[in-house]
GROMACS .gro file of C-alpha atoms in nm:
model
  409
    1UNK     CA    1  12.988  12.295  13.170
    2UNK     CA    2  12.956  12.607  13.377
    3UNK     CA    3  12.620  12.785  13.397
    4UNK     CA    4  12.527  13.078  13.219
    5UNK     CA    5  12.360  13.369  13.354
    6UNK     CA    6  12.105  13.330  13.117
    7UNK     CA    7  11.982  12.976  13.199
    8UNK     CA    8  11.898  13.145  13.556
    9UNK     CA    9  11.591  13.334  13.402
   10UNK     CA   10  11.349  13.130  13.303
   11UNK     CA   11  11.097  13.207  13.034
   12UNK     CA   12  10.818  13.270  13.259
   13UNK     CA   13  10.983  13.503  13.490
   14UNK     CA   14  11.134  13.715  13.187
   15UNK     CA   15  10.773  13.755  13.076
   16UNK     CA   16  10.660  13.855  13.409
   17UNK     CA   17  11.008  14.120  13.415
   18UNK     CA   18  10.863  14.252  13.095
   19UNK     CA   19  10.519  14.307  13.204
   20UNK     CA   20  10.652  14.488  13.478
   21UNK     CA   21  10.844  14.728  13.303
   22UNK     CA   22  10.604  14.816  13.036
   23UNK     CA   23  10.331  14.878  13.332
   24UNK     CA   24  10.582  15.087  13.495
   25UNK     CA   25  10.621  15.310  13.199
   26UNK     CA   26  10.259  15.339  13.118
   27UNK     CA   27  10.219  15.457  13.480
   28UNK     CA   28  10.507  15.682  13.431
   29UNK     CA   29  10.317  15.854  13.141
   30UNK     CA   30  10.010  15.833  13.260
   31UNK     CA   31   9.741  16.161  13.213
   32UNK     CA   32   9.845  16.270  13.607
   33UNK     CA   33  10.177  16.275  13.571
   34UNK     CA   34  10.150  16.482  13.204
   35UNK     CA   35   9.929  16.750  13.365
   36UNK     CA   36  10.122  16.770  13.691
   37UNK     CA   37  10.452  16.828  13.467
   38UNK     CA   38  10.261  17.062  13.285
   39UNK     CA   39  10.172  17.251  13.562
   40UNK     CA   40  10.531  17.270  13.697
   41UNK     CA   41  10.609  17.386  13.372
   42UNK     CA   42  10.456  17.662  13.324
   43UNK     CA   43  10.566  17.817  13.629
   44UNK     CA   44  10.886  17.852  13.508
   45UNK     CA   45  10.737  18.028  13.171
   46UNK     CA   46  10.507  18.271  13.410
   47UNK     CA   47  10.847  18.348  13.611
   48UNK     CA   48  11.046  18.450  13.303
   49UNK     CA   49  10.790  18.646  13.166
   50UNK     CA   50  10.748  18.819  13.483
   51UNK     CA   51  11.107  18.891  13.480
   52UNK     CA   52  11.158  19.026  13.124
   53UNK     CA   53  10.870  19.183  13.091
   54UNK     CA   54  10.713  19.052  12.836
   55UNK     CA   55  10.371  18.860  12.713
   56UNK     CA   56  10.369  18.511  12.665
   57UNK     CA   57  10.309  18.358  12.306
   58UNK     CA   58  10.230  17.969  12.218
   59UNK     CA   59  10.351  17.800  11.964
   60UNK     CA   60  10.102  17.608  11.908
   61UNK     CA   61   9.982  17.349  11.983
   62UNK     CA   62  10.197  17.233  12.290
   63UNK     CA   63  10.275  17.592  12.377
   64UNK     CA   64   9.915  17.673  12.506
   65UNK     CA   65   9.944  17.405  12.756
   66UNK     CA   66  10.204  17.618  12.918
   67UNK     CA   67  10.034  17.937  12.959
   68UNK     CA   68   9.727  18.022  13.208
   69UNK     CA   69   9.433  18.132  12.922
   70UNK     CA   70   9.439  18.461  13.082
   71UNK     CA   71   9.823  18.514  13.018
   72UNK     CA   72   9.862  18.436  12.676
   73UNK     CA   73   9.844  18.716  12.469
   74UNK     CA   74   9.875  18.514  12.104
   75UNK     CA   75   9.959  18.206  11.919
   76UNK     CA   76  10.205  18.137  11.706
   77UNK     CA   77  10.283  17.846  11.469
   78UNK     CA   78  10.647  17.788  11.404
   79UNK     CA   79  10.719  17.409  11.301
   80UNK     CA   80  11.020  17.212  11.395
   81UNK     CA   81  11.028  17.040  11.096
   82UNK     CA   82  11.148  17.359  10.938
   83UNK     CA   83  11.398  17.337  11.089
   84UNK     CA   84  11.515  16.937  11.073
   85UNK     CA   85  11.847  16.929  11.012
   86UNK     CA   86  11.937  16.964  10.609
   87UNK     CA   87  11.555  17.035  10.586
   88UNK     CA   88  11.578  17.372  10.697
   89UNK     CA   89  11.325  17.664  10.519
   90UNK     CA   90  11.109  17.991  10.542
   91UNK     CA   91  10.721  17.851  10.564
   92UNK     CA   92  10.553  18.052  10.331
   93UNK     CA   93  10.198  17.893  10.443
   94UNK     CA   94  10.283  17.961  10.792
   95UNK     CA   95  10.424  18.358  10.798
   96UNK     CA   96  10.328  18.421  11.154
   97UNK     CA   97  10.239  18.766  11.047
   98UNK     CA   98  10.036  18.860  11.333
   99UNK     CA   99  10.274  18.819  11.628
  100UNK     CA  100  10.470  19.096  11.438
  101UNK     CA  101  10.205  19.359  11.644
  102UNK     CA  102  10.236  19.176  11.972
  103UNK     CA  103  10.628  19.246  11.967
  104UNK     CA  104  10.564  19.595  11.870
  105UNK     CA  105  10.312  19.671  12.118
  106UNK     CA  106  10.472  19.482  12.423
  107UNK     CA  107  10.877  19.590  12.264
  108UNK     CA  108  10.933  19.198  12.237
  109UNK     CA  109  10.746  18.853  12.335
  110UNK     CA  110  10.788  18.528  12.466
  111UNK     CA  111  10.744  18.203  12.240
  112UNK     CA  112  10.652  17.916  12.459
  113UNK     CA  113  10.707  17.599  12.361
  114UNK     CA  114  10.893  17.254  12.483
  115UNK     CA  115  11.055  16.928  12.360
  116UNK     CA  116  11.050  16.531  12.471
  117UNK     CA  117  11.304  16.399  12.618
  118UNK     CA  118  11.630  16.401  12.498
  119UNK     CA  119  11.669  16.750  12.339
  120UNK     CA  120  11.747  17.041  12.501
  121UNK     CA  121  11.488  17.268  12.304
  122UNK     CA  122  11.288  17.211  12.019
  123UNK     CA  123  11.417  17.305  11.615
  124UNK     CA  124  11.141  17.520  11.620
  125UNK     CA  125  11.325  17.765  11.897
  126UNK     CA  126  11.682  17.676  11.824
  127UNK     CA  127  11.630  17.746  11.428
  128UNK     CA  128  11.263  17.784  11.266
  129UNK     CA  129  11.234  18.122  11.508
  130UNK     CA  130  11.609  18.226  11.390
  131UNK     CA  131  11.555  18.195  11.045
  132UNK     CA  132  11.217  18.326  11.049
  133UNK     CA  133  11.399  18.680  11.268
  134UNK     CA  134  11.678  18.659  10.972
  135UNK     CA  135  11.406  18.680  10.690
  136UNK     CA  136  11.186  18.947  10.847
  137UNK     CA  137  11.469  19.150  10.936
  138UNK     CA  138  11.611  19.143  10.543
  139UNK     CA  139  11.272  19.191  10.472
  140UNK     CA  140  11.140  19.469  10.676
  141UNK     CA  141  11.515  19.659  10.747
  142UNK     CA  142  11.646  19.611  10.461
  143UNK     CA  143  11.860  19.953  10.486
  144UNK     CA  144  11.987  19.789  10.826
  145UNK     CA  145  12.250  19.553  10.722
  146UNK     CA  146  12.379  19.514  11.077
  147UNK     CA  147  12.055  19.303  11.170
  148UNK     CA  148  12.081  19.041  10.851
  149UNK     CA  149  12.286  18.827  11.069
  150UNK     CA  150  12.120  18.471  11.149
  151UNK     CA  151  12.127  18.412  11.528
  152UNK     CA  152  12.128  18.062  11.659
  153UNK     CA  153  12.171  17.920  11.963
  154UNK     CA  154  12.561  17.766  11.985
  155UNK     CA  155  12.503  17.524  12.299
  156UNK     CA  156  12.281  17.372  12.006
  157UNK     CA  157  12.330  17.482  11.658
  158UNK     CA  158  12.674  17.426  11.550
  159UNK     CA  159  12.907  17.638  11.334
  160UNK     CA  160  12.839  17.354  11.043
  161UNK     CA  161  12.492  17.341  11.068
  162UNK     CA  162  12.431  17.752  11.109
  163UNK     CA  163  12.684  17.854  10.830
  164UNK     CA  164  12.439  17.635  10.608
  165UNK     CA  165  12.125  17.756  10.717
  166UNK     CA  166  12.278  18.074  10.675
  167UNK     CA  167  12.361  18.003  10.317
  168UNK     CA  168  11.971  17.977  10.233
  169UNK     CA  169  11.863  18.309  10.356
  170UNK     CA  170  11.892  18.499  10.081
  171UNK     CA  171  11.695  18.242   9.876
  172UNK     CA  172  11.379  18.235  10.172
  173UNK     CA  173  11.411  18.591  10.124
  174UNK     CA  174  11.376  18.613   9.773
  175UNK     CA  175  11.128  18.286   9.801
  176UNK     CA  176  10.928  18.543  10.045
  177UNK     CA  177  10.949  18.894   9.793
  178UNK     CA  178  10.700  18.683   9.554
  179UNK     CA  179  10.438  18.693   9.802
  180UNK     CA  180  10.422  19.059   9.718
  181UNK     CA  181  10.381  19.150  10.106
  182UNK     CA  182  10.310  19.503  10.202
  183UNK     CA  183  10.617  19.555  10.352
  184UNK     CA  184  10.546  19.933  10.449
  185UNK     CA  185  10.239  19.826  10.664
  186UNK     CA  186  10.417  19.538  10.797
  187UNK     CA  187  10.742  19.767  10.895
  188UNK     CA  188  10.528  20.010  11.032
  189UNK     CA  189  10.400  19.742  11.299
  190UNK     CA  190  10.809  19.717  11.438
  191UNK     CA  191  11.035  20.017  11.585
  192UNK     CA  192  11.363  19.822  11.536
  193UNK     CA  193  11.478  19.483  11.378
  194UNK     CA  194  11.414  19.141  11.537
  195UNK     CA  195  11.663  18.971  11.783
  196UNK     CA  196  11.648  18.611  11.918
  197UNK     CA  197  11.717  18.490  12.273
  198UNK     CA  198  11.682  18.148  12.404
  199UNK     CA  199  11.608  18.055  12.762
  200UNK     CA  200  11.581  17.728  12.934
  201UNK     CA  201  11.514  17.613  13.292
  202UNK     CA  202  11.922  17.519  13.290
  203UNK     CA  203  11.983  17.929  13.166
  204UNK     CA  204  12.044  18.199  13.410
  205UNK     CA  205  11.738  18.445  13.374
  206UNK     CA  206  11.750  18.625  13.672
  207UNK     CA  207  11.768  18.966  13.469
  208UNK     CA  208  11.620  19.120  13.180
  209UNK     CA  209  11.762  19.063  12.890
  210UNK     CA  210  11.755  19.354  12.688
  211UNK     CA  211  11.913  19.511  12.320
  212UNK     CA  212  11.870  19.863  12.264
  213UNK     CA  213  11.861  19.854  11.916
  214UNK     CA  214  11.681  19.555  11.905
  215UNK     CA  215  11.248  19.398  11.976
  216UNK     CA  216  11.384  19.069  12.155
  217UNK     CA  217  11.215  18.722  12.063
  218UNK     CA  218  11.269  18.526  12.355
  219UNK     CA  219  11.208  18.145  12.279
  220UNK     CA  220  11.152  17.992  12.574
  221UNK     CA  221  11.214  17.578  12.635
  222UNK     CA  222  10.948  17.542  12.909
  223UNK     CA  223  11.048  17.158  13.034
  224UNK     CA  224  11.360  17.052  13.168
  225UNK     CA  225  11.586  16.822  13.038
  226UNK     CA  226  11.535  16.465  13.152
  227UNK     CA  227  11.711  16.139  13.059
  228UNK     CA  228  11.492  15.880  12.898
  229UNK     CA  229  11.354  15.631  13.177
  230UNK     CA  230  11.123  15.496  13.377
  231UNK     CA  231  11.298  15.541  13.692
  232UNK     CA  232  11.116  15.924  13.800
  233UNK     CA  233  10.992  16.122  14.040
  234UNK     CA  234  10.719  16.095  13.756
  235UNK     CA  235  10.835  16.467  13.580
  236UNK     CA  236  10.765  16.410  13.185
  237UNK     CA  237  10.984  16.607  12.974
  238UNK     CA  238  10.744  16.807  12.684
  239UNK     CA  239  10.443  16.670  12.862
  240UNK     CA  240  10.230  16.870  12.670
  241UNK     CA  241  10.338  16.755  12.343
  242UNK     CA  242  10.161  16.524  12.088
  243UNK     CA  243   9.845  16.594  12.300
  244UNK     CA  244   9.581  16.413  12.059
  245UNK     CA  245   9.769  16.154  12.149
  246UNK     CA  246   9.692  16.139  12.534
  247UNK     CA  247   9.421  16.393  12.628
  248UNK     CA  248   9.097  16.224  12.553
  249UNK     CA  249   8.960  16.549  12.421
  250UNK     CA  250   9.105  16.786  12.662
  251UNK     CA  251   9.229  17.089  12.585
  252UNK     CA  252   9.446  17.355  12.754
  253UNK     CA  253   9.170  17.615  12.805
  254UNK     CA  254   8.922  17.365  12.993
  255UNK     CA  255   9.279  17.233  13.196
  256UNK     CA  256   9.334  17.576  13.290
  257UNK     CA  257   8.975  17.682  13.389
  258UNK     CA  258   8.969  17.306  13.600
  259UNK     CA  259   9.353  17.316  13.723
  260UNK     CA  260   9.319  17.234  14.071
  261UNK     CA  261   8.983  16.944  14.003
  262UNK     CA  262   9.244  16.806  13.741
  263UNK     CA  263   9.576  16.819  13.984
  264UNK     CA  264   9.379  16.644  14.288
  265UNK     CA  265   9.145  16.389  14.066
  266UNK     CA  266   9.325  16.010  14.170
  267UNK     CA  267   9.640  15.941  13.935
  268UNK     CA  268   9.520  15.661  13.785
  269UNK     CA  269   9.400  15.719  13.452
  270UNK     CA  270   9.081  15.570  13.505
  271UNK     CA  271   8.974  15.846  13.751
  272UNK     CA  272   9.108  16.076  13.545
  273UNK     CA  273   8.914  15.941  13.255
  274UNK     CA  274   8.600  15.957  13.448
  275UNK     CA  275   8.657  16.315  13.557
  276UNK     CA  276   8.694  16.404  13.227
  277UNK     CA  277   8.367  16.238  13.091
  278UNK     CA  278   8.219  16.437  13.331
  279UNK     CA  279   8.335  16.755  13.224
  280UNK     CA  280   8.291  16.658  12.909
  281UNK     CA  281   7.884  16.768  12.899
  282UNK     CA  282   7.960  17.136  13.026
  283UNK     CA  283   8.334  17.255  12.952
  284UNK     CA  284   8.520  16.972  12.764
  285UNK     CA  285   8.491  17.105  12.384
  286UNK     CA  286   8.548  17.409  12.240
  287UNK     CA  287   8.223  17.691  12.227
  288UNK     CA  288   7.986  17.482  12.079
  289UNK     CA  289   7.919  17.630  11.671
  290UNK     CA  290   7.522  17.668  11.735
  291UNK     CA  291   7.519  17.852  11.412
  292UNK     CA  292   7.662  17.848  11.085
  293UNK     CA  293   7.906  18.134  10.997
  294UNK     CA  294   7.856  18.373  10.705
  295UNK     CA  295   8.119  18.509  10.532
  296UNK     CA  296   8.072  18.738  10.247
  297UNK     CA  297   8.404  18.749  10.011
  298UNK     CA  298   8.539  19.081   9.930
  299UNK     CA  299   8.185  19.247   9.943
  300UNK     CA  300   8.125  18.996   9.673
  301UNK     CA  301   7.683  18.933   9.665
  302UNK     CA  302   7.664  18.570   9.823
  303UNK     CA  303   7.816  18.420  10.149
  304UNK     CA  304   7.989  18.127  10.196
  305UNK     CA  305   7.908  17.883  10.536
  306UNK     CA  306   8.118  17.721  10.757
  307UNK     CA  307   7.952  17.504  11.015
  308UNK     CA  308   7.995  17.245  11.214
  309UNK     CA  309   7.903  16.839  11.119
  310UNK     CA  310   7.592  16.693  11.230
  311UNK     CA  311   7.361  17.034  11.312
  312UNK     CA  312   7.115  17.111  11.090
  313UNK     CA  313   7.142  17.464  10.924
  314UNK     CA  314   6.796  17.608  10.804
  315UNK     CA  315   6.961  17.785  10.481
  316UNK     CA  316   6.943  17.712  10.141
  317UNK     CA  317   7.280  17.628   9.997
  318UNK     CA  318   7.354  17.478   9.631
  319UNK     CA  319   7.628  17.238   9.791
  320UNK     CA  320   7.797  17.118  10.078
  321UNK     CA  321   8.145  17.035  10.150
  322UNK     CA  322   8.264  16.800  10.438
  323UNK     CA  323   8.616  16.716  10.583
  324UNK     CA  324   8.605  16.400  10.803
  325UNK     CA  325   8.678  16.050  10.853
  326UNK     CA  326   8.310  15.876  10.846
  327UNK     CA  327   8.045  15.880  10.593
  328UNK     CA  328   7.816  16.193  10.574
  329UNK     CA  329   7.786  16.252  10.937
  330UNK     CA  330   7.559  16.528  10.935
  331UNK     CA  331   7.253  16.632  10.922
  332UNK     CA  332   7.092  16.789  10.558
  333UNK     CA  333   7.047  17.160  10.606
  334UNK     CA  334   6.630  17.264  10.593
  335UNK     CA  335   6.585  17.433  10.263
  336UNK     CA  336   6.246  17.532  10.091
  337UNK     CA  337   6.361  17.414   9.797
  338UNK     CA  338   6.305  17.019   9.688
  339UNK     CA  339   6.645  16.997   9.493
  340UNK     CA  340   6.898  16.840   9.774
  341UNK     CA  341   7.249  16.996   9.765
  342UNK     CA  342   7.496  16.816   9.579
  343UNK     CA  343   7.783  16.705   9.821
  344UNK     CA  344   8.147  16.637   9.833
  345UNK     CA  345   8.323  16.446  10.124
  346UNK     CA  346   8.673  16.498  10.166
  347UNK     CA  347   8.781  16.217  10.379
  348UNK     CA  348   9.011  16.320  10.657
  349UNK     CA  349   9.109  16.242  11.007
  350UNK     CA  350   9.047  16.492  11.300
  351UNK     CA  351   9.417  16.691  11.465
  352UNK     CA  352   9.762  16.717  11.312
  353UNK     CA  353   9.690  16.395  11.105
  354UNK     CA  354   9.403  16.601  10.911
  355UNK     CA  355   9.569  16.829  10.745
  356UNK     CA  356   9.775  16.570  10.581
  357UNK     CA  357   9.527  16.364  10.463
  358UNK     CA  358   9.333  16.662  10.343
  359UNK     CA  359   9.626  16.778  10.131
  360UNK     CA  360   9.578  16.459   9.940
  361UNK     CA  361   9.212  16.524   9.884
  362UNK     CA  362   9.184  16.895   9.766
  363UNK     CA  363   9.247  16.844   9.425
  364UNK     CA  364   8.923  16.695   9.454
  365UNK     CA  365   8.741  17.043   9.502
  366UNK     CA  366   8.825  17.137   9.154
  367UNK     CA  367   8.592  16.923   8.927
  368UNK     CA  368   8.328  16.947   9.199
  369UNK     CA  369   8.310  17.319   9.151
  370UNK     CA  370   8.318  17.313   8.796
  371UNK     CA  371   8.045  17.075   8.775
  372UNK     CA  372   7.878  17.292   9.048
  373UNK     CA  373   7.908  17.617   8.839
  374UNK     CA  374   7.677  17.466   8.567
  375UNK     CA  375   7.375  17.436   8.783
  376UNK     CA  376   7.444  17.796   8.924
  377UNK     CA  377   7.685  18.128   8.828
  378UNK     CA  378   7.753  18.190   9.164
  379UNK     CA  379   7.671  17.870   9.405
  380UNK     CA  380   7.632  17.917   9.759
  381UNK     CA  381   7.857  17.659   9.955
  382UNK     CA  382   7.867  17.494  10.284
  383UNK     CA  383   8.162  17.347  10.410
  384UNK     CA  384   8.165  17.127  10.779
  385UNK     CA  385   8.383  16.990  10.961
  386UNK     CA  386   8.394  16.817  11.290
  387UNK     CA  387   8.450  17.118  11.518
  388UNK     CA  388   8.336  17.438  11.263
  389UNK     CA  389   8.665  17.566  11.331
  390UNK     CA  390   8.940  17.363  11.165
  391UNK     CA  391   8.905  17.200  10.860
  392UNK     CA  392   8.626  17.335  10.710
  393UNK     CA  393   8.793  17.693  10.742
  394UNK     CA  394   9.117  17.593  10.549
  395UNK     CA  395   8.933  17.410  10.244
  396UNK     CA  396   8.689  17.738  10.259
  397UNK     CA  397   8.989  17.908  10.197
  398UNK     CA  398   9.097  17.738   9.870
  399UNK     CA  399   8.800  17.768   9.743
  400UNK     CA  400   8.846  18.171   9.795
  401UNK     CA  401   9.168  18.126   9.632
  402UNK     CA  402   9.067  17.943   9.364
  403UNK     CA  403   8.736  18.088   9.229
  404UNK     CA  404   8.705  18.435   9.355
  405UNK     CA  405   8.845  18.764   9.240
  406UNK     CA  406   8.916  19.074   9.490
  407UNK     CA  407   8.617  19.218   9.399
  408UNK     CA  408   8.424  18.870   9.576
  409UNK     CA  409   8.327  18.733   9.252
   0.00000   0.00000   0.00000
């Protein structure tokens, strides 16, 4: 009987073959290698923008990464799952309203983002930022038919795919109206209509790109495009991306202000680890919240807190809210009164995975307010979270929604 090649590999040494591989990719990916390929990145977004001109704008999150802190002019949030193919949609919870002034100010911007391997760009440049253009510019030039073309990319988006998208506009648009945006103010912000450009380290971008009668929205596909294995120079394609997932707390405004400690620390991820800890007692988190926030809504005669979980806040509050994923991990506020707030915990996990969860638990916040408004007309509220800054902010905001008028009552 002849012998087979797979008699030759005995059990043990196929176990040892996959040990080896799976340690090679783990030192493939390891924290090093991410922030090195971050930093090469982001040269190439610095060099376009000093090419065309313009400012550079993260879409967040893994767009900050990209950008030195003191380069970034603004954030913006545009999802790829918008634009998933057959899934494709106007966000009306995520307008990105407010880079509408950096384009008028600056005649244009720069949307930073990248992609893991395999893509050439992200769906959030090739079509979220296309159809989001489309809608504004039906929106906001409405008397400009000329500009209510979509524009995709073709290299990615095919003539299949954009004829369908293009098919939903005028629903988004319509979807959009019942927002009842002030379109005047909002048209005032622009000169001329919106028009996309895509650029990626495989374009040509040696000269400005430019259209006269046109603000240009460059999205810009920071990381090359790399076939999946573990067979490098180490470069990770969309290094940036899915940071809660790697960073141990980092972010990209402590990486910046540390670059060079960070580049030089050993590339195992033990040093690295142990660099960070260090860091982690000065610079690591964001500006600590050493004091609760008062907001007063619409004039209206009481604030509302937002604070951060486990400081102790020395005001007098008739109930506080908390979004996180342990018991009640904070500590009582002082009050001179004996009666103890009542409390609500809406259980939810810290990053991207939060707001999910916490989707699921705001219905919650209704019955606890109405029970609330019997002990008092007009409670005073506290709501925590784990930074001060995340969580607590958005479920603040439904309750604004939900039980106050425009006069703050």
């Amino acid at each position: 009987m002849p012998v087979s090649t797979d008699s030759l590999i005995f059990p043990s040494a196929f176990h040892n073959l996959s040990q080896t591989l799976s340690s090679l990719k783990r030192s493939r990916l390891s924290i090093h290698n991410r922030l090195a390929s971050i930093y090469q990145d982001s040269q190439f977004a610095q060099k376009v923008s000093d090419i065309h001109k313009l400012p550079l704008v993260a879409n967040e999150r893994c767009g900050s990464w990209y950008i030195p802190t003191e380069k970034k002019v603004g954030s913006a949030y545009f999802k790829s799952t918008d634009g998933h193919q057959g899934e494709w949609r106007f966000s009306l919870r995520r307008l990105n309203l407010q880079i509408l002034e950096i384009i008028g100010e600056y005649d244009g911007c720069i949307i930073v983002d990248s992609t893991r391997s395999g893509k050439s760009m992200p769906d959030a440049l090739s079509k979220t930022i296309p159809i989001w253009c489309a809608v504004m510019n039906r929106l906001l030039f409405s008397d400009v038919a000329a500009c209510h073309a979509l524009r995709t990319p073709p290299e990615v988006v095919g003539r299949s795919e954009h004829s369908q998208i293009e098919a939903r506009l005028e629903s988004f648009v319509e979807s959009a109206k019942e927002l009842q945006l002030d379109i005047k103010s909002l048209r005032a912000k622009l000169r001329r209509p919106l028009y996309p450009r895509w650029i990626t380290q495989a374009s040509s971008c040696q000269q400005p790109l430019r259209e006269g009668d046109y603000h240009m929205v460059i999205c810009c596909t920071t990381s090359r495009q790399e076939e999946t294995t573990i067979w490098t120079d180490g470069y990770i394609q969309g290094a940036g991306d899915d940071s809660e997932g790697w960073s141990h707390g980092l972010t990209p405004t402590v990486f910046w202000q540390n670059l060079a400690l960070l580049l030089s620390a050993s590339r195992e991820d033990d040093g690295i680890l142990r660099l960070l800890a260090g860091l982690e007692s000065t610079t690591l988190s964001l500006p600590a919240v050493s004091d609760v926030t008062e907001i007063y809504p619409a004039g209206g005669p009481l604030p509302i807190f937002i604070g951060r979980r486990g400081l102790s806040y020395n005001i007098g509050v008739e109930a506080i809210i908390s979004c996180d994923d342990d018991a009640f991990g904070f500590t009582p506020p002082g009050s001179k009164s004996e009666i103890q707030p009542l409390r609500l915990r809406l259980e939810s996990r810290t990053g991207k995975l939060g707001s999910r969860t916490l989707r699921d638990q705001l219905p919650r916040i209704m019955p606890f307010i109405e029970k609330l408004s019997l002990q008092a007309s007009v409670p005073r509220l506290l709501f925590v979270c784990a930074t001060g800054r995340d969580l607590s902010v958005g479920v603040a905001l439904t309750v604004l929604c939900l039980y106050f008028n425009d006069c703050g009552k």
